[in-house]
CSV table of C-alpha atoms in Angstrom, one decimal:
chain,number,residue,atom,x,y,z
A,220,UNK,CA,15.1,-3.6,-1.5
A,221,UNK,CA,16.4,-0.2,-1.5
A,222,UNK,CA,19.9,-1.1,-0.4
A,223,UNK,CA,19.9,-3.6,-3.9
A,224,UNK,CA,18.8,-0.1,-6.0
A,225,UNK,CA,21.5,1.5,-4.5
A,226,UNK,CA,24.3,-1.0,-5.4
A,227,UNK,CA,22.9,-1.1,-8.9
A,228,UNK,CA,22.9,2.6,-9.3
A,229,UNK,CA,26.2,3.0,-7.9
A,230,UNK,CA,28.2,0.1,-9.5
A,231,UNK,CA,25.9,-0.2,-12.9
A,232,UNK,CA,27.3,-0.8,-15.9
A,233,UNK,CA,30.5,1.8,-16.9
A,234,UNK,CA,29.6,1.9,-20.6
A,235,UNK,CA,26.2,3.5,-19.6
A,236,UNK,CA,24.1,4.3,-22.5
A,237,UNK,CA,22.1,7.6,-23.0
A,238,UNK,CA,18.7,5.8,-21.7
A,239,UNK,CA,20.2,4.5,-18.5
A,240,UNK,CA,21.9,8.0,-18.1
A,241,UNK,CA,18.4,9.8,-18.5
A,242,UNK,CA,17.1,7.4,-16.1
A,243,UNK,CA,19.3,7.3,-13.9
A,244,UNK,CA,17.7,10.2,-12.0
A,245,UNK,CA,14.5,8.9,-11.3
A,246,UNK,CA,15.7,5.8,-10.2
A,247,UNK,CA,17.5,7.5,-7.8
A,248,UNK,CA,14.2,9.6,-7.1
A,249,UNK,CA,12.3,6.2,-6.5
A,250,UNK,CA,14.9,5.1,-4.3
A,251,UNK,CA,14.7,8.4,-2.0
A,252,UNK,CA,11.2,8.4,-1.8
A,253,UNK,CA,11.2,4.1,-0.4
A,254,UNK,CA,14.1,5.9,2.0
A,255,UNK,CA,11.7,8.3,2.7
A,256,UNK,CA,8.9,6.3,3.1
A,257,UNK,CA,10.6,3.7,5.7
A,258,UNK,CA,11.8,7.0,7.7
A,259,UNK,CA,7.9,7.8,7.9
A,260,UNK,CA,7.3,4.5,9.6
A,261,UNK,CA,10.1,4.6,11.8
A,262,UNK,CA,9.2,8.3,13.1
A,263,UNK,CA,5.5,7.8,13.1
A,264,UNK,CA,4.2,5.5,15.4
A,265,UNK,CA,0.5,6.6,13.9
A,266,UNK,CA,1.9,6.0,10.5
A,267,UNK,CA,3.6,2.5,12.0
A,268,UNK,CA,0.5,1.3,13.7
A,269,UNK,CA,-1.8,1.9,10.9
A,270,UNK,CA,0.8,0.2,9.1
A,271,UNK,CA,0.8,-3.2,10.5
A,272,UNK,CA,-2.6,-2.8,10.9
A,273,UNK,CA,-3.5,-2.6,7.0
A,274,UNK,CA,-0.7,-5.6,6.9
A,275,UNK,CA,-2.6,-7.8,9.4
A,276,UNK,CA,-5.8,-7.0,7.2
A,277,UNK,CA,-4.6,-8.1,4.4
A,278,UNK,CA,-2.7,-11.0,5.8
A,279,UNK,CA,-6.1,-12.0,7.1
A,280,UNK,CA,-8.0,-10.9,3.8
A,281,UNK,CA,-5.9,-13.8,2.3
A,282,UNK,CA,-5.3,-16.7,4.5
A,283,UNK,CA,-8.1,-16.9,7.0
A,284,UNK,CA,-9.4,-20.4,7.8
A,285,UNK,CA,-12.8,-18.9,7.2
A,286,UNK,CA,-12.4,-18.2,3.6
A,287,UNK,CA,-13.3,-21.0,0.9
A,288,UNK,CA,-10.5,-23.0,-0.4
A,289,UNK,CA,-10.6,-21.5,-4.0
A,290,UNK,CA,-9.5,-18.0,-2.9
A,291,UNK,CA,-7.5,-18.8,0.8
A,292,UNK,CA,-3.7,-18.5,0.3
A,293,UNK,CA,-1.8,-20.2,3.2
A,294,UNK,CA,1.8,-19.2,1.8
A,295,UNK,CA,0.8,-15.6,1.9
A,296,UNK,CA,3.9,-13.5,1.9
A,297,UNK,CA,4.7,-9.6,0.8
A,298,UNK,CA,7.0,-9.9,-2.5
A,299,UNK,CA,9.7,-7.1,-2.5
A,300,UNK,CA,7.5,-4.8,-5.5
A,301,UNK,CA,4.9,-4.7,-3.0
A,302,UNK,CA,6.7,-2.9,-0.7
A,303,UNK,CA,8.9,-1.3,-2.1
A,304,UNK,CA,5.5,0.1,-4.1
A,305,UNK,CA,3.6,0.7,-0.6
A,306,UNK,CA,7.1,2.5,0.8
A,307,UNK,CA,7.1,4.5,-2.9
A,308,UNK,CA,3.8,6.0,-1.7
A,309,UNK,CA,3.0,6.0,1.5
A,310,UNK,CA,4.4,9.5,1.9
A,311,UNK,CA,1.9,11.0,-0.6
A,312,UNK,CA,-0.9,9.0,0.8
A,313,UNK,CA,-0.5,10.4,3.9
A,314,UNK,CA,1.1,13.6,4.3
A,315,UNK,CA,-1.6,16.4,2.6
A,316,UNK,CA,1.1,19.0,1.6
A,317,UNK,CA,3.9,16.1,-0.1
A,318,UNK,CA,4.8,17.2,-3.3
A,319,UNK,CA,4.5,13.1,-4.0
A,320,UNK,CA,0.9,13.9,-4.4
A,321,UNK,CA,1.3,14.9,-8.1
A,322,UNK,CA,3.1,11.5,-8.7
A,323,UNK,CA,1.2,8.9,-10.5
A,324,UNK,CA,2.8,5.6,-10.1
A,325,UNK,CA,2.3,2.6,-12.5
A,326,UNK,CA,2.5,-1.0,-10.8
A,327,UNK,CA,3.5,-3.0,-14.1
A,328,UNK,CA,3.6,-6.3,-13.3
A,329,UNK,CA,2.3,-9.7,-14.7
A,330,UNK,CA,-1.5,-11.1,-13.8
A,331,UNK,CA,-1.2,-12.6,-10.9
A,332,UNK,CA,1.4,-11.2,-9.5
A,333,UNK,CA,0.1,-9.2,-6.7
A,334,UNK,CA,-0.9,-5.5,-7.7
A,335,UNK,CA,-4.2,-5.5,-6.0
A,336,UNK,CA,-2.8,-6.4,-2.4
A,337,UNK,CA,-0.1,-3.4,-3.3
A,338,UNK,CA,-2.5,-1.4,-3.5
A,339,UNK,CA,-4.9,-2.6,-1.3
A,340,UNK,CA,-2.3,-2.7,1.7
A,341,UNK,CA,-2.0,1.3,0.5
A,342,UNK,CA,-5.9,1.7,0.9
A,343,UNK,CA,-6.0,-0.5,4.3
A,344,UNK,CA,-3.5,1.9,5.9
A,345,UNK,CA,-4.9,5.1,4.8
A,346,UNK,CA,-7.9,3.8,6.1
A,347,UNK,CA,-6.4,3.1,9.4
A,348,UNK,CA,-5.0,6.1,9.5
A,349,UNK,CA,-7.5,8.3,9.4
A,350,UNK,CA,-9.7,6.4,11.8
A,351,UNK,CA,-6.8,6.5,14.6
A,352,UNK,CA,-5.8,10.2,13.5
A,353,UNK,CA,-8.2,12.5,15.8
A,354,UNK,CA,-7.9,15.4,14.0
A,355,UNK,CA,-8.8,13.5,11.1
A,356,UNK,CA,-11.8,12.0,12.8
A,357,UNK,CA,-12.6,15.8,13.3
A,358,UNK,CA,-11.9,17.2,10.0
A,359,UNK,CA,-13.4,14.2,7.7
A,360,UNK,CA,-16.8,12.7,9.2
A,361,UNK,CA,-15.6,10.5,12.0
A,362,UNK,CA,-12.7,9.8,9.5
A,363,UNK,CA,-15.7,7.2,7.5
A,364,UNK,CA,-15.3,9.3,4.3
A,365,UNK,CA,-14.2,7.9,0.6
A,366,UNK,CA,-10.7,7.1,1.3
A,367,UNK,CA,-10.1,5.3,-2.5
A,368,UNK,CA,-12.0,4.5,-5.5
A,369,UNK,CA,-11.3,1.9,-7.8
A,370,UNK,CA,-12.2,1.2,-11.6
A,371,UNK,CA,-11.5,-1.6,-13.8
A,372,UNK,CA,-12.8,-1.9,-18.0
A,373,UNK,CA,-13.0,-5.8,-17.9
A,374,UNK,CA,-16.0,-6.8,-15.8
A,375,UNK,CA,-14.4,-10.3,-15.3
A,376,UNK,CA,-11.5,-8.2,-13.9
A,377,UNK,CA,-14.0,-6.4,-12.2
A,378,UNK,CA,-15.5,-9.5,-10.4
A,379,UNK,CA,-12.4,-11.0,-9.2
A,380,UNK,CA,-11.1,-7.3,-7.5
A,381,UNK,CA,-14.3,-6.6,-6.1
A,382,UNK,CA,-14.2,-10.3,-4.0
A,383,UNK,CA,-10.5,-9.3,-2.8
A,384,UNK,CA,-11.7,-5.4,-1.9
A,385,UNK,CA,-14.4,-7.4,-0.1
A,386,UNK,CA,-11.9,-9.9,1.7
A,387,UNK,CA,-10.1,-6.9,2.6
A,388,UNK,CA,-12.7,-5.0,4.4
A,389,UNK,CA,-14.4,-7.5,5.6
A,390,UNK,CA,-10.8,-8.3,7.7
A,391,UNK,CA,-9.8,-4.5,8.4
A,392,UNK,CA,-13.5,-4.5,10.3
A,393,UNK,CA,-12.4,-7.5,11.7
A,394,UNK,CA,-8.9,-5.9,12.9
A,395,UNK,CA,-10.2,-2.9,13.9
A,396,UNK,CA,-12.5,-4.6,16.4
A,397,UNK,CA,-9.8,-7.0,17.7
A,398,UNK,CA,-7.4,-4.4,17.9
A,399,UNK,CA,-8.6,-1.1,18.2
A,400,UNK,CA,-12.4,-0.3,19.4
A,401,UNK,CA,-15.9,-2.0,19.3
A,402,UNK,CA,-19.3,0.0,18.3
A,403,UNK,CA,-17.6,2.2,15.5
A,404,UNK,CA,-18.8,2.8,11.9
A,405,UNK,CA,-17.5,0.0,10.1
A,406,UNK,CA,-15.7,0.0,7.1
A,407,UNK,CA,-17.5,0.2,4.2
């Protein structure tokens, strides 16, 4: 993804107009930040595990043979927004002192198009995080604290992301105990 950005910016149009120009700049930001991001989970291995943990949850959130029919996906696949939104922001999420945490970013994107997993793949690896951090265990209630919270104005919105927040925890509990340790406070 970020190499595409890159080529863009580099070789964009040479008649650049003034709103390309003053944009230019944070695209360039956006593309640092991914770079940054993807350093974070090649230096990291806490960062890296929690990771592909929050990816195998929501893989499983999606695709397991024990959810009904009307909501399994079996051609469940990450599209390039999503990560290039989870590598936008996983610095902020989990570095405490990153100036990224007075960024807002907007996932614009059509319905159906995946925001929620974005998102939720985000929340799943925070939450990983800080239950395989110790001294986050330490510092934040056996790292079982509120880690996200989510509000929506349409209630029939509001159904349909509270069954995939559900999927989604229901499978990180489900990782963790496969992967990780038995007898601990499950996600709630």
């Amino acid at each position: 993804v970020n190499s595409q950005y890159n080529i863009f910016m580099e070789n964009g149009p040479t008649n650049l107009n003034d709103i390309f120009e003053e944009q230019r700049e944070n695209v360039m930001d956006n593309i640092k930040r991914m770079e940054q991001g993807l350093n974070l989970l090649l230096t990291n291995n806490n960062v890296k595990e929690s990771f592909r943990l929050a990816n195998l949850a929501i893989y499983k959130s999606q695709t397991d043979d024990t959810l009904d029919v009307s909501v399994r996906r079996t051609n469940f696949k990450w599209r390039p927004f999503q990560l290039a939104f989870q590598l936008l922001n996983i610095n902020g999420l989990i570095d405490e002192n990153s100036l990224d945490r007075k960024i807002v970013d907007l996932a614009w994107f059509p319905t159906g198009g995946g925001k929620t997993e974005a998102y939720l793949g985000l929340i799943a690896t925070l939450c990983f995080h800080r239950r395989r951090n110790q001294e986050l265990i330490d510092r934040i209630d056996n790292g079982s604290s509120i880690h996200a919270i989510m509000r929506y104005t349409l209630r029939l919105l509001t159904s349909d992301q509270a069954g995939r927040l559900v999927r989604a925890v229901g499978a990180m509990n489900i990782v963790f105990e496969e992967q990780i340790d038995e007898g601990r406070i499950p996600f709630r």
